[in-house]
Amino acid sequence: MASGTGLSAVTIGTILECVFYGAYVVLFVLYLVLQRRNNRGFDQPLTLAHILLFVLCTITFFLDIPSGYMLLVPDARGAPDTARKLTLGSVSVFAIIDFLAQMILLYRCWIIWGKRWVVVIIPGSLALLTLGGGFALAGLFNSPLWGTNPAKVDHLFILTGTATNSVSLTVNALTTLLIVTRIVLTSREIRSALGSNSHHSLRIATALLIESGLLILAFQLVYVILFGQDSFNIISAPTPQIYGITPTLLNIRVAMGAAYDKTTGKTRTLRFAHSDRATTHVTGPSMSAAGVQSRDINIEVDDVPNSEGAADDAV
């Protein structure tokens, strides 16, 4: 039977998961509405990835709720075995959620770095290792040692889980670092070309918070620290929903034309474009062309009708 601390953690974790899942449902519907408004079909790879991510997070939610009940009411008929089977399913699905969320963020990283594969090779390879480790972790729930030596299974579970989640944390840290670096470098280009103001600084702060995957990184750091402890359920239950919310928030900003590689207003949009030329040209309805020294970024500001003219490579 779980300790008092463990039961409290299960209760708090379940409540948090319900709250975050509700928020995720709202954000996911908003994302689909924006995709439809922007005349983007639901059959595009990125949209399909988001739909799959939402389905997987929903499955995890409906596996976690009865599993939590079984932990809170261990005297229920067949509770221990049923809870273990539900946890097996939840861990298996979470391994895919983790990998899929990382791929969406890595895709975004690849886009803003000018589609350079070298940037995402290392974190992408580590993400594959994480997926394998997640399935290995799930496999421990089917181990025959559960009936003869559960203490050994618990020990292996903690070791495997800590290693797998540490690698996953490394992937998210690398991805976040790459995105943050690109945002900072690009903000300098924009500031030197268009000047700086408080609105620009706020956009940078918002971009760093939402577009870099910092939310996932923060939750996963706590996830790794608490792994195997009685209070682990407080963070483990809502984490899959955070993995769904973070990339969805990012692509909502992209669909609204508010992502950092795009400044949408009544008259102009800003977008990334790779260029071999040594200058960045900035044009606008009320300014003449100006040359800004740049090594590998071409920043163009054009007239667009708000967010309707979203560039294809910004999704």
mmCIF file of C-alpha atoms in Angstrom, residues 15-269:
data_model
loop_
_atom_site.group_PDB
_atom_site.id
_atom_site.type_symbol
_atom_site.label_atom_id
_atom_site.label_comp_id
_atom_site.label_asym_id
_atom_site.label_seq_id
_atom_site.Cartn_x
_atom_site.Cartn_y
_atom_site.Cartn_z
ATOM 1 C CA ILE A 15 -6.154 16.968 -10.122
ATOM 2 C CA LEU A 16 -3.313 18.696 -11.986
ATOM 3 C CA GLU A 17 -3.634 16.286 -14.885
ATOM 4 C CA CYS A 18 -7.361 17.037 -15.180
ATOM 5 C CA VAL A 19 -6.668 20.784 -15.199
ATOM 6 C CA PHE A 20 -3.885 20.583 -17.777
ATOM 7 C CA TYR A 21 -5.839 18.182 -19.991
ATOM 8 C CA GLY A 22 -8.770 20.605 -20.011
ATOM 9 C CA ALA A 23 -6.412 23.421 -21.033
ATOM 10 C CA TYR A 24 -4.906 21.189 -23.721
ATOM 11 C CA VAL A 25 -8.331 20.424 -25.201
ATOM 12 C CA VAL A 26 -9.061 24.158 -25.535
ATOM 13 C CA LEU A 27 -5.652 24.884 -27.110
ATOM 14 C CA PHE A 28 -5.919 21.944 -29.507
ATOM 15 C CA VAL A 29 -9.353 23.066 -30.747
ATOM 16 C CA LEU A 30 -7.973 26.609 -31.187
ATOM 17 C CA TYR A 31 -5.037 25.209 -33.182
ATOM 18 C CA LEU A 32 -7.391 23.328 -35.540
ATOM 19 C CA VAL A 33 -9.605 26.413 -35.962
ATOM 20 C CA LEU A 34 -6.567 28.525 -36.882
ATOM 21 C CA GLN A 35 -5.355 25.895 -39.333
ATOM 22 C CA ARG A 36 -8.735 25.898 -41.021
ATOM 23 C CA ARG A 37 -8.912 29.705 -41.040
ATOM 24 C CA ASN A 38 -5.493 29.844 -42.712
ATOM 25 C CA ASN A 39 -6.674 27.345 -45.348
ATOM 26 C CA ARG A 40 -4.239 24.689 -44.191
ATOM 27 C CA GLY A 41 -5.530 21.156 -44.582
ATOM 28 C CA PHE A 42 -5.582 18.681 -41.725
ATOM 29 C CA ASP A 43 -3.637 16.199 -43.860
ATOM 30 C CA GLN A 44 -0.346 18.108 -43.575
ATOM 31 C CA PRO A 45 2.424 16.210 -41.714
ATOM 32 C CA LEU A 46 2.748 18.752 -38.904
ATOM 33 C CA THR A 47 -1.009 18.888 -38.331
ATOM 34 C CA LEU A 48 -1.214 15.089 -38.356
ATOM 35 C CA ALA A 49 1.596 14.984 -35.793
ATOM 36 C CA HIS A 50 -0.384 17.336 -33.551
ATOM 37 C CA ILE A 51 -3.542 15.252 -33.947
ATOM 38 C CA LEU A 52 -1.633 12.079 -33.070
ATOM 39 C CA LEU A 53 -0.052 13.822 -30.079
ATOM 40 C CA PHE A 54 -3.478 14.895 -28.816
ATOM 41 C CA VAL A 55 -4.887 11.379 -29.252
ATOM 42 C CA LEU A 56 -1.959 9.865 -27.338
ATOM 43 C CA CYS A 57 -2.262 12.416 -24.518
ATOM 44 C CA THR A 58 -5.983 11.654 -24.321
ATOM 45 C CA ILE A 59 -5.254 7.923 -24.081
ATOM 46 C CA THR A 60 -2.755 8.589 -21.289
ATOM 47 C CA PHE A 61 -5.318 10.703 -19.452
ATOM 48 C CA PHE A 62 -7.931 7.930 -19.538
ATOM 49 C CA LEU A 63 -5.353 5.361 -18.432
ATOM 50 C CA ASP A 64 -4.077 7.501 -15.559
ATOM 51 C CA ILE A 65 -7.459 8.259 -13.995
ATOM 52 C CA PRO A 66 -8.427 4.626 -13.209
ATOM 53 C CA SER A 67 -4.814 3.828 -12.353
ATOM 54 C CA GLY A 68 -4.830 6.625 -9.795
ATOM 55 C CA TYR A 69 -8.088 5.302 -8.383
ATOM 56 C CA MET A 70 -6.559 1.848 -7.977
ATOM 57 C CA LEU A 71 -3.657 3.353 -6.038
ATOM 58 C CA LEU A 72 -6.010 5.344 -3.824
ATOM 59 C CA VAL A 73 -8.281 2.327 -3.239
ATOM 60 C CA PRO A 74 -5.844 -0.603 -3.126
ATOM 61 C CA ASP A 75 -8.433 -2.923 -1.550
ATOM 62 C CA ALA A 76 -10.559 -2.838 -4.684
ATOM 63 C CA ARG A 77 -10.855 -6.207 -6.417
ATOM 64 C CA GLY A 78 -7.794 -6.877 -8.559
ATOM 65 C CA ALA A 79 -6.463 -3.374 -7.890
ATOM 66 C CA PRO A 80 -2.687 -4.097 -7.848
ATOM 67 C CA ASP A 81 -2.649 -6.127 -11.086
ATOM 68 C CA THR A 82 -5.040 -3.788 -12.845
ATOM 69 C CA ALA A 83 -3.050 -0.718 -11.778
ATOM 70 C CA ARG A 84 0.158 -2.331 -13.071
ATOM 71 C CA LYS A 85 -1.427 -3.100 -16.461
ATOM 72 C CA LEU A 86 -2.779 0.437 -16.722
ATOM 73 C CA THR A 87 0.622 1.839 -15.814
ATOM 74 C CA LEU A 88 2.222 -0.379 -18.470
ATOM 75 C CA GLY A 89 -0.048 1.157 -21.084
ATOM 76 C CA SER A 90 0.530 4.676 -19.780
ATOM 77 C CA VAL A 91 4.324 4.327 -19.766
ATOM 78 C CA SER A 92 4.293 2.866 -23.292
ATOM 79 C CA VAL A 93 2.154 5.697 -24.640
ATOM 80 C CA PHE A 94 4.213 8.320 -22.809
ATOM 81 C CA ALA A 95 7.370 7.044 -24.534
ATOM 82 C CA ILE A 96 5.755 7.878 -27.884
ATOM 83 C CA ILE A 97 4.445 11.229 -26.589
ATOM 84 C CA ASP A 98 7.939 12.182 -25.435
ATOM 85 C CA PHE A 99 9.455 11.273 -28.804
ATOM 86 C CA LEU A 100 6.716 12.972 -30.856
ATOM 87 C CA ALA A 101 6.866 16.219 -28.855
ATOM 88 C CA GLN A 102 10.638 16.268 -29.290
ATOM 89 C CA MET A 103 10.291 15.732 -33.043
ATOM 90 C CA ILE A 104 7.852 18.651 -33.355
ATOM 91 C CA LEU A 105 10.204 20.962 -31.465
ATOM 92 C CA LEU A 106 13.199 19.682 -33.440
ATOM 93 C CA TYR A 107 11.283 20.350 -36.646
ATOM 94 C CA ARG A 108 10.762 23.917 -35.493
ATOM 95 C CA CYS A 109 14.463 24.150 -34.630
ATOM 96 C CA TRP A 110 15.351 22.821 -38.088
ATOM 97 C CA ILE A 111 13.104 25.417 -39.737
ATOM 98 C CA ILE A 112 14.464 28.456 -37.909
ATOM 99 C CA TRP A 113 18.059 27.332 -38.456
ATOM 100 C CA GLY A 114 17.561 27.446 -42.220
ATOM 101 C CA LYS A 115 16.769 23.708 -42.592
ATOM 102 C CA ARG A 116 20.291 22.655 -41.662
ATOM 103 C CA TRP A 117 20.303 18.963 -40.815
ATOM 104 C CA VAL A 118 23.589 19.190 -38.955
ATOM 105 C CA VAL A 119 21.848 21.217 -36.246
ATOM 106 C CA VAL A 120 19.352 18.474 -35.355
ATOM 107 C CA ILE A 121 21.345 15.275 -35.968
ATOM 108 C CA ILE A 122 22.649 14.884 -32.410
ATOM 109 C CA PRO A 123 19.412 15.674 -30.519
ATOM 110 C CA GLY A 124 17.449 13.615 -33.055
ATOM 111 C CA SER A 125 19.671 10.573 -32.504
ATOM 112 C CA LEU A 126 19.370 10.942 -28.730
ATOM 113 C CA ALA A 127 15.587 11.167 -29.104
ATOM 114 C CA LEU A 128 15.599 7.733 -30.774
ATOM 115 C CA LEU A 129 17.568 6.368 -27.802
ATOM 116 C CA THR A 130 14.971 7.871 -25.488
ATOM 117 C CA LEU A 131 12.171 6.134 -27.376
ATOM 118 C CA GLY A 132 13.944 2.787 -27.026
ATOM 119 C CA GLY A 133 14.556 3.402 -23.338
ATOM 120 C CA GLY A 134 10.894 4.255 -22.833
ATOM 121 C CA PHE A 135 9.788 0.943 -24.330
ATOM 122 C CA ALA A 136 12.391 -0.895 -22.227
ATOM 123 C CA LEU A 137 10.952 0.824 -19.176
ATOM 124 C CA ALA A 138 7.453 -0.301 -20.122
ATOM 125 C CA GLY A 139 8.736 -3.837 -20.656
ATOM 126 C CA LEU A 140 9.718 -4.068 -17.008
ATOM 127 C CA PHE A 141 6.025 -4.048 -16.080
ATOM 128 C CA ASN A 142 5.671 -7.377 -17.927
ATOM 129 C CA SER A 143 8.711 -8.898 -16.241
ATOM 130 C CA PRO A 144 8.117 -12.303 -14.604
ATOM 131 C CA LEU A 145 10.203 -11.032 -11.688
ATOM 132 C CA TRP A 146 7.137 -9.129 -10.456
ATOM 133 C CA GLY A 147 5.890 -12.388 -8.933
ATOM 134 C CA THR A 148 9.208 -13.517 -7.444
ATOM 135 C CA ASN A 149 11.404 -10.489 -6.831
ATOM 136 C CA PRO A 150 9.462 -7.200 -7.090
ATOM 137 C CA ALA A 151 12.199 -5.311 -5.219
ATOM 138 C CA LYS A 152 14.649 -6.089 -8.034
ATOM 139 C CA VAL A 153 12.139 -4.911 -10.632
ATOM 140 C CA ASP A 154 11.683 -1.667 -8.716
ATOM 141 C CA HIS A 155 15.452 -1.182 -8.645
ATOM 142 C CA LEU A 156 15.772 -1.841 -12.394
ATOM 143 C CA PHE A 157 12.818 0.445 -13.046
ATOM 144 C CA ILE A 158 14.453 3.345 -11.193
ATOM 145 C CA LEU A 159 17.818 2.819 -12.919
ATOM 146 C CA THR A 160 16.312 2.494 -16.405
ATOM 147 C CA GLY A 161 13.867 5.328 -15.844
ATOM 148 C CA THR A 162 16.523 7.699 -14.533
ATOM 149 C CA ALA A 163 18.846 6.953 -17.464
ATOM 150 C CA THR A 164 16.085 7.261 -20.083
ATOM 151 C CA ASN A 165 14.654 10.463 -18.654
ATOM 152 C CA SER A 166 18.137 11.966 -18.310
ATOM 153 C CA VAL A 167 18.791 11.369 -22.016
ATOM 154 C CA SER A 168 15.393 12.863 -22.835
ATOM 155 C CA LEU A 169 16.240 15.866 -20.655
ATOM 156 C CA THR A 170 19.479 16.259 -22.618
ATOM 157 C CA VAL A 171 17.543 16.246 -25.907
ATOM 158 C CA ASN A 172 15.173 18.949 -24.684
ATOM 159 C CA ALA A 173 18.033 20.998 -23.237
ATOM 160 C CA LEU A 174 19.910 20.905 -26.565
ATOM 161 C CA THR A 175 16.778 21.777 -28.525
ATOM 162 C CA THR A 176 15.927 24.645 -26.190
ATOM 163 C CA LEU A 177 19.505 25.958 -26.360
ATOM 164 C CA LEU A 178 19.488 25.879 -30.164
ATOM 165 C CA ILE A 179 16.134 27.667 -30.418
ATOM 166 C CA VAL A 180 17.081 30.274 -27.807
ATOM 167 C CA THR A 181 20.384 30.913 -29.588
ATOM 168 C CA ARG A 182 18.649 31.435 -32.909
ATOM 169 C CA ILE A 183 16.033 33.757 -31.380
ATOM 170 C CA VAL A 184 18.734 35.863 -29.697
ATOM 171 C CA LEU A 185 20.863 36.079 -32.845
ATOM 172 C CA THR A 186 17.884 37.007 -34.984
ATOM 173 C CA SER A 187 16.657 39.570 -32.451
ATOM 174 C CA ARG A 188 20.010 41.324 -32.775
ATOM 175 C CA GLU A 189 19.612 41.428 -36.544
ATOM 176 C CA ILE A 190 16.116 42.865 -36.181
ATOM 177 C CA ARG A 191 17.178 45.362 -33.523
ATOM 178 C CA SER A 192 20.049 46.642 -35.644
ATOM 179 C CA ALA A 193 17.772 46.978 -38.671
ATOM 180 C CA LEU A 194 14.545 48.279 -37.152
ATOM 181 C CA GLY A 195 15.621 49.610 -33.771
ATOM 182 C CA SER A 196 14.526 48.423 -30.344
ATOM 183 C CA ASN A 197 11.568 49.239 -28.123
ATOM 184 C CA SER A 198 9.682 47.769 -25.185
ATOM 185 C CA HIS A 199 7.314 45.867 -27.476
ATOM 186 C CA HIS A 200 10.267 44.211 -29.184
ATOM 187 C CA SER A 201 11.734 43.199 -25.814
ATOM 188 C CA LEU A 202 8.385 41.715 -24.765
ATOM 189 C CA ARG A 203 8.244 39.694 -27.981
ATOM 190 C CA ILE A 204 11.692 38.290 -27.269
ATOM 191 C CA ALA A 205 10.695 37.288 -23.738
ATOM 192 C CA THR A 206 7.479 35.654 -24.988
ATOM 193 C CA ALA A 207 9.327 33.828 -27.752
ATOM 194 C CA LEU A 208 11.956 32.530 -25.329
ATOM 195 C CA LEU A 209 9.248 31.253 -22.972
ATOM 196 C CA ILE A 210 6.919 29.608 -25.491
ATOM 197 C CA GLU A 211 8.883 28.858 -28.645
ATOM 198 C CA SER A 212 12.004 27.389 -27.049
ATOM 199 C CA GLY A 213 10.283 24.509 -25.220
ATOM 200 C CA LEU A 214 11.304 25.840 -21.800
ATOM 201 C CA LEU A 215 8.026 24.610 -20.292
ATOM 202 C CA ILE A 216 8.830 21.004 -21.182
ATOM 203 C CA LEU A 217 12.415 21.408 -20.020
ATOM 204 C CA ALA A 218 11.327 22.768 -16.623
ATOM 205 C CA PHE A 219 8.786 19.999 -16.035
ATOM 206 C CA GLN A 220 11.190 17.305 -17.159
ATOM 207 C CA LEU A 221 13.933 18.553 -14.860
ATOM 208 C CA VAL A 222 11.587 18.177 -11.883
ATOM 209 C CA TYR A 223 10.438 14.837 -13.353
ATOM 210 C CA VAL A 224 13.997 13.467 -13.297
ATOM 211 C CA ILE A 225 14.717 14.820 -9.813
ATOM 212 C CA LEU A 226 11.577 13.267 -8.286
ATOM 213 C CA PHE A 227 11.703 9.997 -10.234
ATOM 214 C CA GLY A 228 11.316 7.027 -7.883
ATOM 215 C CA GLN A 229 10.251 9.141 -4.895
ATOM 216 C CA ASP A 230 6.861 9.156 -3.139
ATOM 217 C CA SER A 231 6.085 12.632 -4.466
ATOM 218 C CA PHE A 232 6.799 11.613 -8.068
ATOM 219 C CA ASN A 233 3.105 11.317 -8.992
ATOM 220 C CA ILE A 234 2.633 15.041 -8.464
ATOM 221 C CA ILE A 235 4.735 15.738 -11.553
ATOM 222 C CA SER A 236 4.371 12.478 -13.520
ATOM 223 C CA ALA A 237 0.586 12.676 -13.948
ATOM 224 C CA PRO A 238 0.363 16.116 -15.639
ATOM 225 C CA THR A 239 3.650 15.820 -17.592
ATOM 226 C CA PRO A 240 2.166 14.112 -20.710
ATOM 227 C CA GLN A 241 -0.307 16.983 -21.049
ATOM 228 C CA ILE A 242 2.545 19.510 -20.795
ATOM 229 C CA TYR A 243 4.279 17.631 -23.625
ATOM 230 C CA GLY A 244 1.150 18.200 -25.707
ATOM 231 C CA ILE A 245 0.494 21.794 -24.634
ATOM 232 C CA THR A 246 4.000 23.158 -25.329
ATOM 233 C CA PRO A 247 4.315 22.378 -29.077
ATOM 234 C CA THR A 248 0.630 23.229 -29.564
ATOM 235 C CA LEU A 249 1.156 26.681 -28.017
ATOM 236 C CA LEU A 250 4.152 27.191 -30.293
ATOM 237 C CA ASN A 251 2.260 26.358 -33.462
ATOM 238 C CA ILE A 252 -0.734 28.433 -32.381
ATOM 239 C CA ARG A 253 1.658 31.403 -32.321
ATOM 240 C CA VAL A 254 2.900 30.425 -35.771
ATOM 241 C CA ALA A 255 -0.661 30.108 -37.119
ATOM 242 C CA MET A 256 -1.543 33.506 -35.653
ATOM 243 C CA GLY A 257 1.551 35.045 -37.231
ATOM 244 C CA ALA A 258 2.992 35.838 -33.800
ATOM 245 C CA ALA A 259 5.988 33.512 -33.822
ATOM 246 C CA TYR A 260 9.331 35.218 -33.489
ATOM 247 C CA ASP A 261 10.340 34.606 -37.059
ATOM 248 C CA LYS A 262 7.313 36.545 -38.117
ATOM 249 C CA THR A 263 6.156 39.984 -36.999
ATOM 250 C CA THR A 264 2.599 40.405 -38.160
ATOM 251 C CA GLY A 265 0.803 43.648 -37.950
ATOM 252 C CA LYS A 266 -1.346 45.732 -40.202
ATOM 253 C CA THR A 267 1.428 46.315 -42.680
ATOM 254 C CA ARG A 268 4.342 43.917 -42.378
ATOM 255 C CA THR A 269 5.595 40.451 -41.620
#
